[in-house]
XYZ file of C-alpha atoms in Angstrom:
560
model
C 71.567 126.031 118.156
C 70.203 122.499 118.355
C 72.673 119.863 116.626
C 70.470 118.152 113.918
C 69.795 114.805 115.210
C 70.455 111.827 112.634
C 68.390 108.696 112.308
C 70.047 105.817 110.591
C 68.750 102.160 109.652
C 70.279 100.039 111.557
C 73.066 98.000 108.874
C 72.407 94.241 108.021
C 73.416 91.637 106.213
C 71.244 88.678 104.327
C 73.681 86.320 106.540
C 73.877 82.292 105.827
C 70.891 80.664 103.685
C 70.414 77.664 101.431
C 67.657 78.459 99.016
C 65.736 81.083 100.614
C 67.208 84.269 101.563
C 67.097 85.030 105.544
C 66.971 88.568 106.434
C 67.875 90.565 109.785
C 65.785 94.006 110.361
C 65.880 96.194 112.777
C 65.946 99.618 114.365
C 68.908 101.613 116.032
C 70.185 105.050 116.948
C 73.647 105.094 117.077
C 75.578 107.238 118.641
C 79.418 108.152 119.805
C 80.666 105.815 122.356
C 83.802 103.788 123.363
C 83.048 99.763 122.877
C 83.380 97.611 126.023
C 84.943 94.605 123.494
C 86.309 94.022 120.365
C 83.460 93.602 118.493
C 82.785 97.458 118.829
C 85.124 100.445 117.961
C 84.301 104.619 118.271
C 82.215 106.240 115.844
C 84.136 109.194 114.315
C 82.693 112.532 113.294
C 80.258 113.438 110.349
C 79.295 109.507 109.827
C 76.324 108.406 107.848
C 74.527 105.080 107.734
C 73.331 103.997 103.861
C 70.203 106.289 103.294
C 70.640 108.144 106.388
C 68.181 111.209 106.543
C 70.019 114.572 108.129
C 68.081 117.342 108.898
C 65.983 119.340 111.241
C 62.694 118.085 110.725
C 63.631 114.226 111.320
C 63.014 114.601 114.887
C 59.351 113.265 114.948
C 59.956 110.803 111.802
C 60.709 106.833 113.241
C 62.955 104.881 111.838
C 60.339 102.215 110.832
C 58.645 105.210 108.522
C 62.512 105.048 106.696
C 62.799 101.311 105.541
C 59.967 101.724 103.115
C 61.859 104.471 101.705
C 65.386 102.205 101.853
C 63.798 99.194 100.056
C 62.095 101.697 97.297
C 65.345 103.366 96.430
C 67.544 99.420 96.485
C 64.440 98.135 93.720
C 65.340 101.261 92.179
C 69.023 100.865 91.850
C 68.476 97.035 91.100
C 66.547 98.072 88.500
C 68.806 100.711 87.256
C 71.398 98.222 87.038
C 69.376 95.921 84.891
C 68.483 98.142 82.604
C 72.723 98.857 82.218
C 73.435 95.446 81.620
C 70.498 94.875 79.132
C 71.478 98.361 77.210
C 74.841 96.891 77.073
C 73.849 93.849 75.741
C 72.134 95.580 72.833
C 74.962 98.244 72.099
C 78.083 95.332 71.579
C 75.591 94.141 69.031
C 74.785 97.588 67.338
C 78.451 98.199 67.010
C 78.880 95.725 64.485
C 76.947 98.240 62.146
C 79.607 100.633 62.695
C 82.865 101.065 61.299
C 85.894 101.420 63.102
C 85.798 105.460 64.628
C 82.534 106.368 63.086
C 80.438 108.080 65.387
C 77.360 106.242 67.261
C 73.872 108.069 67.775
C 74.241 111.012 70.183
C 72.835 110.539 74.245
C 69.559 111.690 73.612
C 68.726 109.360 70.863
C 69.886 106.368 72.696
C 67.575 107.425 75.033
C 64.410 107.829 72.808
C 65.405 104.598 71.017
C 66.262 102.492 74.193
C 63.399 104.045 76.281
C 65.916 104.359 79.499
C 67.582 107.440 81.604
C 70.145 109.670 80.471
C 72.425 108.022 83.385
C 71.625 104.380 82.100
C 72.645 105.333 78.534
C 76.188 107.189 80.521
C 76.723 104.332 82.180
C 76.985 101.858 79.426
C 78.680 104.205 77.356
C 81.040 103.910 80.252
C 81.419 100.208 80.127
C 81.583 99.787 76.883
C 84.731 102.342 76.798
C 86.423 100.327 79.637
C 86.267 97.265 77.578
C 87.834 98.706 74.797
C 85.095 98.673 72.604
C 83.938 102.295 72.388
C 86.079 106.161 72.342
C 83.947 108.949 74.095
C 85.050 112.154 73.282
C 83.665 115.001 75.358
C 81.627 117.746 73.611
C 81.738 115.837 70.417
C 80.126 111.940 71.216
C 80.673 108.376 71.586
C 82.864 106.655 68.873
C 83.467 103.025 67.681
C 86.714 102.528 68.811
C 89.471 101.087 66.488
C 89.983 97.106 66.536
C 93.019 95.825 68.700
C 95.933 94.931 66.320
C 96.695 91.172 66.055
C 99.423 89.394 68.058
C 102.908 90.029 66.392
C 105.352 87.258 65.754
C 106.057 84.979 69.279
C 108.316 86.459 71.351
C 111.824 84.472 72.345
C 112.129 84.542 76.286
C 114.315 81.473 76.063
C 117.324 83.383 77.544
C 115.188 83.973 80.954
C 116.024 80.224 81.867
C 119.466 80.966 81.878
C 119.076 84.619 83.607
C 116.535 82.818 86.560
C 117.885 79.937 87.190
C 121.965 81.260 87.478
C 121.082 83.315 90.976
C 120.128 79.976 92.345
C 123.768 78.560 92.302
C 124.836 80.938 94.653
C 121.519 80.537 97.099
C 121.922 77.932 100.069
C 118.389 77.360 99.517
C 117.146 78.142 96.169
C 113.890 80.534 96.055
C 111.373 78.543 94.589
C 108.187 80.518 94.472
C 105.213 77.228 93.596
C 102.040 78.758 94.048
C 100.299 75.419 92.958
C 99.212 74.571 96.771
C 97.151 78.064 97.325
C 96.173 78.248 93.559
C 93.781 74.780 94.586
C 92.085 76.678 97.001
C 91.863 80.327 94.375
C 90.826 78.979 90.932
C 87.065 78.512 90.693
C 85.849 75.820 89.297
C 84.299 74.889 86.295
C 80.151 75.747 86.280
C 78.544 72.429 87.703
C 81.225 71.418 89.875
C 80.573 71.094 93.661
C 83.835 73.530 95.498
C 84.934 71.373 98.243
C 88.193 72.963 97.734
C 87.279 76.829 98.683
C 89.341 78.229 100.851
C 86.389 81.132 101.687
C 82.708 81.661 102.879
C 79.887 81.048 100.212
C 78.891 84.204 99.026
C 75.336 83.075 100.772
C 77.751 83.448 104.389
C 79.335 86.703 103.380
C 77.960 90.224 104.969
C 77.419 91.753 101.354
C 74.859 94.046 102.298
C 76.705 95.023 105.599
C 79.934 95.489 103.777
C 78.339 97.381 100.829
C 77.109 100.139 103.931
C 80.290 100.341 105.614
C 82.080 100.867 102.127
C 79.777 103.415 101.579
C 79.528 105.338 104.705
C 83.565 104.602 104.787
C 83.790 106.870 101.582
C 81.685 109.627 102.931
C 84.215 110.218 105.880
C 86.335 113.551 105.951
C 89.607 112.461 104.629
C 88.966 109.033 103.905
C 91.164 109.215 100.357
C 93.716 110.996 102.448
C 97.253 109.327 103.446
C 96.688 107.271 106.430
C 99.297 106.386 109.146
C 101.683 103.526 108.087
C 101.297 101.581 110.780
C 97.225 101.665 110.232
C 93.994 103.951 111.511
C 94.727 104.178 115.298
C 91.024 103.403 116.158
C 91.498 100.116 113.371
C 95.016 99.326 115.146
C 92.822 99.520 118.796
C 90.183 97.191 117.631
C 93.091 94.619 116.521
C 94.701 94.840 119.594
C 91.770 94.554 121.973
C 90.949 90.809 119.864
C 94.741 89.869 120.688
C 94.742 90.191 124.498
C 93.627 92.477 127.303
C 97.853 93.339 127.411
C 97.744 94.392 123.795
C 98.161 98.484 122.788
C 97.351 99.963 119.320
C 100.746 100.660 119.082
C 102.027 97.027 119.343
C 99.826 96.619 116.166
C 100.175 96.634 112.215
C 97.390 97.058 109.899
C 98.359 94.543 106.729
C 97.089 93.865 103.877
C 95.534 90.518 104.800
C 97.113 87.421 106.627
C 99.084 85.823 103.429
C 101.049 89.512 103.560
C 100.972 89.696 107.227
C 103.313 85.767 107.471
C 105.385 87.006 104.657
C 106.370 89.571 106.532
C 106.954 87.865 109.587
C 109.141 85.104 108.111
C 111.233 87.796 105.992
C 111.651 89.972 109.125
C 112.709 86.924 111.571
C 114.403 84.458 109.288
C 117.319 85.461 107.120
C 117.608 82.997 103.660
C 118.718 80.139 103.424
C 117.675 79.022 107.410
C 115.498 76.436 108.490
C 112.076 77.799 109.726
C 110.008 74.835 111.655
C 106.266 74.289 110.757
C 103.569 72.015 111.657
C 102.975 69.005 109.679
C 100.768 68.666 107.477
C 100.507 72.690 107.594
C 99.041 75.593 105.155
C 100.389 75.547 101.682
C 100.556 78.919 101.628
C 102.538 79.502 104.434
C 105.022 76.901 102.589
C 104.930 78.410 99.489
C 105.886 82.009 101.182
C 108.757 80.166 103.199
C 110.378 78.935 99.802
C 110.028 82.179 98.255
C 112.135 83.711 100.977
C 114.752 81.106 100.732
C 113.721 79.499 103.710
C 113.899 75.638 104.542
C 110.944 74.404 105.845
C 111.326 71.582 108.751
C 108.268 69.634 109.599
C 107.242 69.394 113.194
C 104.487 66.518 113.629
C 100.803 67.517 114.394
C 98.431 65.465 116.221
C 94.860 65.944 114.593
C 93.148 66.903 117.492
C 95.907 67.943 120.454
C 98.308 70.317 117.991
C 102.251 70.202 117.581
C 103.940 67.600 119.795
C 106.431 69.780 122.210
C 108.789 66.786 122.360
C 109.605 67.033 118.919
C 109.415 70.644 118.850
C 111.803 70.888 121.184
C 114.162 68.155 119.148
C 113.665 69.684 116.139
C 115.173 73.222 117.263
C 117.969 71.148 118.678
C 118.735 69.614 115.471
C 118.420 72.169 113.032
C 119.286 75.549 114.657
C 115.715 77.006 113.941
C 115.080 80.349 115.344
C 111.235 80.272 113.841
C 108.435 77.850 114.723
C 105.477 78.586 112.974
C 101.901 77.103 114.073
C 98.080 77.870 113.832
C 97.256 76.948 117.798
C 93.233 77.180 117.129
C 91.340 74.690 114.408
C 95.152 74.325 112.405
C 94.312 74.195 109.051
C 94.032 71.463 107.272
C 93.359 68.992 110.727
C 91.237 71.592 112.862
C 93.214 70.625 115.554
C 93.122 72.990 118.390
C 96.340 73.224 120.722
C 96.349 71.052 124.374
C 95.986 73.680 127.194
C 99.186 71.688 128.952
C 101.246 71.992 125.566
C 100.546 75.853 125.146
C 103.197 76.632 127.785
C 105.107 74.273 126.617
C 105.499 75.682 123.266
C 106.023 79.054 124.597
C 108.722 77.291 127.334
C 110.732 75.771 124.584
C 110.949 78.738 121.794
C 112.174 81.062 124.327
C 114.783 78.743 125.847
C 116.125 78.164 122.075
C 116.288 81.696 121.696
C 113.309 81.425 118.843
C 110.442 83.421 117.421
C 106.454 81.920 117.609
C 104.576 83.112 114.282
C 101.196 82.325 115.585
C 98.532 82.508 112.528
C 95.678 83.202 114.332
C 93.334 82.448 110.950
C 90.408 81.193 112.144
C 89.188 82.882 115.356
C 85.972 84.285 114.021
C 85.400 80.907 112.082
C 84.262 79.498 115.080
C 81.055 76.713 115.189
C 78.093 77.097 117.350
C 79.013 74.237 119.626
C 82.705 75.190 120.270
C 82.742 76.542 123.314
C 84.664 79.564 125.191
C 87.600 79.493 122.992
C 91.121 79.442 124.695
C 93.074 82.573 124.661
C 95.525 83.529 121.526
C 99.177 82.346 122.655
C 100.181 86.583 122.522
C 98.091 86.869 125.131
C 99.687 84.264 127.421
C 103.668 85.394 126.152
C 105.227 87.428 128.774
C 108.660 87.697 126.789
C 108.106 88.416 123.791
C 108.019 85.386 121.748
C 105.288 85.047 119.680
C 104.815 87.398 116.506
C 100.433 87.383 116.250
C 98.465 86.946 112.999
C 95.547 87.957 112.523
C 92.637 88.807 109.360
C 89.268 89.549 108.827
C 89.315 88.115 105.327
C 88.534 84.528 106.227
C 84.959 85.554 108.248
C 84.137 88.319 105.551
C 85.103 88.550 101.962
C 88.104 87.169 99.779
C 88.024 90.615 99.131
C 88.560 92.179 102.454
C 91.888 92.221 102.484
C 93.047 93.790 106.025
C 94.425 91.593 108.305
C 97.321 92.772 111.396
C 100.802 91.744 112.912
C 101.336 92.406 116.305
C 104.453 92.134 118.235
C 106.363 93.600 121.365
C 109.691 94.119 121.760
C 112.548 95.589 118.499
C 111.201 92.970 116.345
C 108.342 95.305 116.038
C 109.923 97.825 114.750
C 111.517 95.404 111.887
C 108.273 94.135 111.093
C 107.154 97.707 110.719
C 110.117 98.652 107.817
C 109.417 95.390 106.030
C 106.007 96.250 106.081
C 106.158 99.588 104.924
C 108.847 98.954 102.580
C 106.785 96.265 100.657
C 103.475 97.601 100.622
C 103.585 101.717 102.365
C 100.144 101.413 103.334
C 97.177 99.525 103.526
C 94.558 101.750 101.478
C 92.320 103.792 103.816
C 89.230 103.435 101.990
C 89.775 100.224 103.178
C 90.441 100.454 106.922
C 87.910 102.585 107.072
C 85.585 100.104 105.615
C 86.888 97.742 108.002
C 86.434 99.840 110.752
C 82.722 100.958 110.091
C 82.167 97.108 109.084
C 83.334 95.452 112.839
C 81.169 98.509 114.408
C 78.025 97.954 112.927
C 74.893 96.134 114.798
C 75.521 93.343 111.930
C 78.611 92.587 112.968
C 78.258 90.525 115.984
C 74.921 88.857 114.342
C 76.892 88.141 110.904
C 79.302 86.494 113.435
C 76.160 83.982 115.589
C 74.719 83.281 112.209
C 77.972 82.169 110.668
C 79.300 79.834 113.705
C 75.462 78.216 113.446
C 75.536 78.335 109.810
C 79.162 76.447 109.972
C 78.034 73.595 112.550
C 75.323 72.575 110.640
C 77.082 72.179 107.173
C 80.005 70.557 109.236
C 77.165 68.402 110.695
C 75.897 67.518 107.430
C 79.228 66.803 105.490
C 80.470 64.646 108.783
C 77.235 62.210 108.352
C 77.341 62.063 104.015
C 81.166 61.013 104.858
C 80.083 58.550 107.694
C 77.237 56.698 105.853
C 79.270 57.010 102.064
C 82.455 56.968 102.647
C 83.635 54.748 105.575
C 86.962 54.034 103.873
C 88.209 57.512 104.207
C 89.326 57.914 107.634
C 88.052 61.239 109.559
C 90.257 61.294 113.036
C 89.043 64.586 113.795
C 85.553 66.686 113.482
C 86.626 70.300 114.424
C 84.514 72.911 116.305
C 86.150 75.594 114.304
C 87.359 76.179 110.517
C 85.781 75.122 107.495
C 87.338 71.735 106.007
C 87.593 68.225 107.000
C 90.673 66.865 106.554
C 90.365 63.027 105.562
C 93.534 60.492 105.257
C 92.994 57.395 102.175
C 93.131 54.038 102.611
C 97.127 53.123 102.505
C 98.167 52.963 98.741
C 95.536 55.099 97.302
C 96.613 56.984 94.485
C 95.706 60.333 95.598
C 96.366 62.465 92.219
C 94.271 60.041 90.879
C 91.720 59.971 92.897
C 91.495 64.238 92.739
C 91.169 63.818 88.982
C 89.054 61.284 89.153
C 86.397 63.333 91.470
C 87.237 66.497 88.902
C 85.676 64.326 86.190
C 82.368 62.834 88.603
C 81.480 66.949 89.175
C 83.253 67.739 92.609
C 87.079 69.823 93.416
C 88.947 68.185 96.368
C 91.858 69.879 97.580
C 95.072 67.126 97.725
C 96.795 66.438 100.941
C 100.394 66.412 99.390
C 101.034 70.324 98.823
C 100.136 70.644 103.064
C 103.168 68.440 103.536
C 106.988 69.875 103.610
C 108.249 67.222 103.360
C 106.929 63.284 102.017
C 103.798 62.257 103.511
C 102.650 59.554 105.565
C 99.888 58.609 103.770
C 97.562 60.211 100.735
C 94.925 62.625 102.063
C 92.168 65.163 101.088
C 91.022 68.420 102.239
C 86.784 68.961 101.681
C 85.708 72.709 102.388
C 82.341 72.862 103.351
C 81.944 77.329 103.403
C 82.318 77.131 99.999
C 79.102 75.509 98.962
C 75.369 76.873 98.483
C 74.217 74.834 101.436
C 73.441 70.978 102.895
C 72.118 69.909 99.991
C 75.156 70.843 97.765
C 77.135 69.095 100.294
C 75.186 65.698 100.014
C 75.304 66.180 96.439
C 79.226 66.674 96.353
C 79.938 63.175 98.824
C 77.768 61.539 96.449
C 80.111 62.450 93.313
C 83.341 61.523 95.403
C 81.576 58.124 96.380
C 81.794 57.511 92.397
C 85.017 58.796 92.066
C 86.091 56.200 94.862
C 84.372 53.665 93.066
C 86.635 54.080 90.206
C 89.792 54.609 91.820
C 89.721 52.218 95.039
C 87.452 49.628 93.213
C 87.561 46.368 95.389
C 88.755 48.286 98.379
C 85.926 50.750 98.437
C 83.324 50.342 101.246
């Protein structure tokens, strides 16, 4: 018997725009092979692209004669999902009519009444019970669903000073867990402000519509809610691996639960408390804040903005403290976008090993690449014949906040202590998720979500560089980066920096503050400005011009 042949759309995703959506079509039949790259992993068994037709007589049908069909049955679901949110919108107010577990008009009146489907009217029923505000009851109905009872008298939680703070006496380093550096970069801000201070893509940069498919096809796979290995999907683990270096195995290779879990980790499984654990300076906050949680003293190791870590003090600083962990982003370091000299790569490897030290190497910002970069230089794994570096890797910062898989990879018996820390903290990553991943990084739209994000990047870096330039002289910018998505801007000597963030908080526009990237004081005040985060060129211009009047205010005579 003759397999049935499948024809699928060919996934894609709305990719970068500004005010006018861009779209990618296309046409492809996909089929079972082993990718020549990273970019593209095997196609297991019984898979199905969104609105894939299966069946004998889809032989002579073209794929072109199937997008109609796909954009019919999205208006329809759009629509479906307006007509939810619109039939909830009318039921919160209905309930007021109601008394507290009285019962509401049956299905098939809301239906008459509201003029929708059966499955809109389920569906808001459905909403309305997950918020609490409704009781369905099967067989007999929905039902208003009793009020929540009132806040009882304040709780006393004095005693947990006492409790948290007398562990601490016997620390050498006292944990101190200060989220305040990464929380700049989470919280959104309030409606009207410009984010310079996103630490993600723009939802107009983010593969929705590719993501949405691989979720979907992701949950149609046999055993998808299964179990999965602890150490990640095999094919997943491959993929990882293949990005890492041509030396690099699946089994060398732990699927995490995004790079922030993947470092913490890594310092927990190489550091014991109370050590020192040598970082770049200025550096990620959120490495910091991980560091401190542990225990662990962070040393700073000076950064030049454009040539990376300075071996000479590297190598003084493991001298001086003892330091069995150096921990550096080699490729656009976040917050300069410095990229690491070719001649101090060895270097760095040369001097870890010869203190008997580990090299965490957050590899962050890979796929974050600009148009005009270049061939990129290899990730220091791949040049680290002993061992030395642990590798960090996500595909969080190039996707969604939300796509949270990310990998450790390491050679040697540290791998196999990264691998019980791992599992002990988190068992698994969820394999809806890898799986999600995995269909995501194989689809057509993968590679062109990639090209249209690097060009996408380089122009709003473009833009943001020349607003700076022509506005804002006095804020020095010793480094434009082919790579990342910040600028990273030091203030004219004596500028009140908290200030100055406040300041541009009140004109309309979130800076990120230089001081939480520091471990220890800083040389001077300085500001991190995200340009991923915004809607596009002209939300950047608009954004320098509210941080010109915050200057104004704060610099007065000195401003430019």
């Amino acid at each position: 018997m003759t397999a049935a042949r499948t024809l699928r759309t060919a996934t894609s995703d709305h990719g970068p725009k500004d005010s006018s959506p861009q779209t990618v079509e296309g046409k492809v039949r996909e089929k079972a092979t082993t990718p020549s790259d990273a970019s593209r992993v095997p196609r297991r068994g019984a898979d199905r692209s969104a609105g894939a037709v299966a069946c004998g007589s889809c032989d002579g049908v073209s794929a072109t004669a199937i997008v109609p069909m796909a954009v019919a049955l999205f208006c329809a679901l759009m629509q479906e999902r307006s007509s939810v949110a619109d039939l909830v919108k009318s039921l919160r107010l209905e309930l007021n009519r109601y008394s507290p577990g009285e019962k509401l008009p049956s299905s098939r009146t809301l239906v008459e009444r509201h003029r929708v489907s059966p499955v809109t009217v389920s569906r808001a029923l459905a909403q309305l019970a997950a918020e609490g505000l409704v009781v369905t009851r099967p067989g007999a109905g929905a039902f208003r669903a009793q009020p929540r009872t009132e806040p009882g008298a304040a709780v006393d939680t004095s005693w947990q000073e006492v409790a948290l703070s007398a562990d601490a006496a016997a620390e050498v380093v006292p944990r101190a867990v200060d989220a305040s550096g990464v929380l700049v970069t989470l919280a959104a801000p309030p409606p009207g402000v410009v984010e310079f201070n996103g630490g993600y893509l723009h939802p107009s940069l983010q593969p929705e519509q590719a993501m949405a498919a691989a979720l979907a096809r992701a949950g149609r796979r046999p055993g998808a809610w299964g179990r999965p290995p602890t150490d990640g999907l095999p094919e997943l683990r491959d993929w990882f691996a293949r990005g890492i270096g041509p030396g690099f195995t699946a089994a060398e290779v732990l699927v995490t639960s995004g790079g922030q879990s993947a470092l913490a980790t890594a310092l927990r499984a190489l550091a014991p408390p109370g050590t020192p654990v040598l970082v770049e300076s200025p550096t990620y906050p959120g490495m910091l804040a991980i560091a401190r949680a542990a225990g662990l003293r962070p040393v700073p190791v000076p950064a030049e903005p454009a040539h990376g870590v300075r071996p000479e003090l590297l190598d003084a600083a493991f001298r001086a403290t003892g330091a069995r962990v150096f921990v550096t982003q080699p490729l656009f370091q976040n917050p300069t976008g410095a990229v690491l000299a070719p001649e101090r790569r060895g270097e760095v490897l040369r001097i870890a090993r010869a203190a008997g030290a580990f090299v965490i190497e957050d590899d962050f910002a890979r796929r974050l690449v600009h148009a005009d970069a270049g061939p990129l230089p290899a990730t220091l794994a791949a040049d680290d014949p002993d061992g030395v570096v642990v590798h960090v890797c996500s595909l969080t910062k190039a996707t969604s906040p939300s796509l949270r898989v990310g990998a450790l990879a390491a050679r040697g018996p540290v791998l196999e202590r990264l691998r019980a820390i791992h599992v002990v903290d988190n068992f698994f990553v969820p394999r809806p998720l890898q799986e999600a991943a995995l269909e995501l990084v194989g689809a057509p739209a993968w590679n062109r979500h990639l090209r249209a994000v690097a060009a996408e990047l380089k122009a709003r870096r473009d833009t943001m560089t020349a607003a700076l330039r022509l506005r804002l002289p006095e804020l020095a910018l010793p480094h434009v980066p082919a790579g990342g998505h910040h600028l990273w801007l030091r203030l004219p000597d004596g500028t009140d920096e908290t200030a100055l963030v406040a300041a541009a908080l009140r004109a309309g526009v979130a800076v990120a503050p230089g001081r939480p990237y520091f471990s220890a004081e800083p040389p001077a005040g300085h500001l991190r400005l995200s340009f991923a985060a915004v809607a596009g060129p002209a939300e950047i211009a608009e954004g320098v011009r509210r941080l010109r009047t915050s200057c104004d205010e704060i610099l007065g005579g000195r401003a430019g």
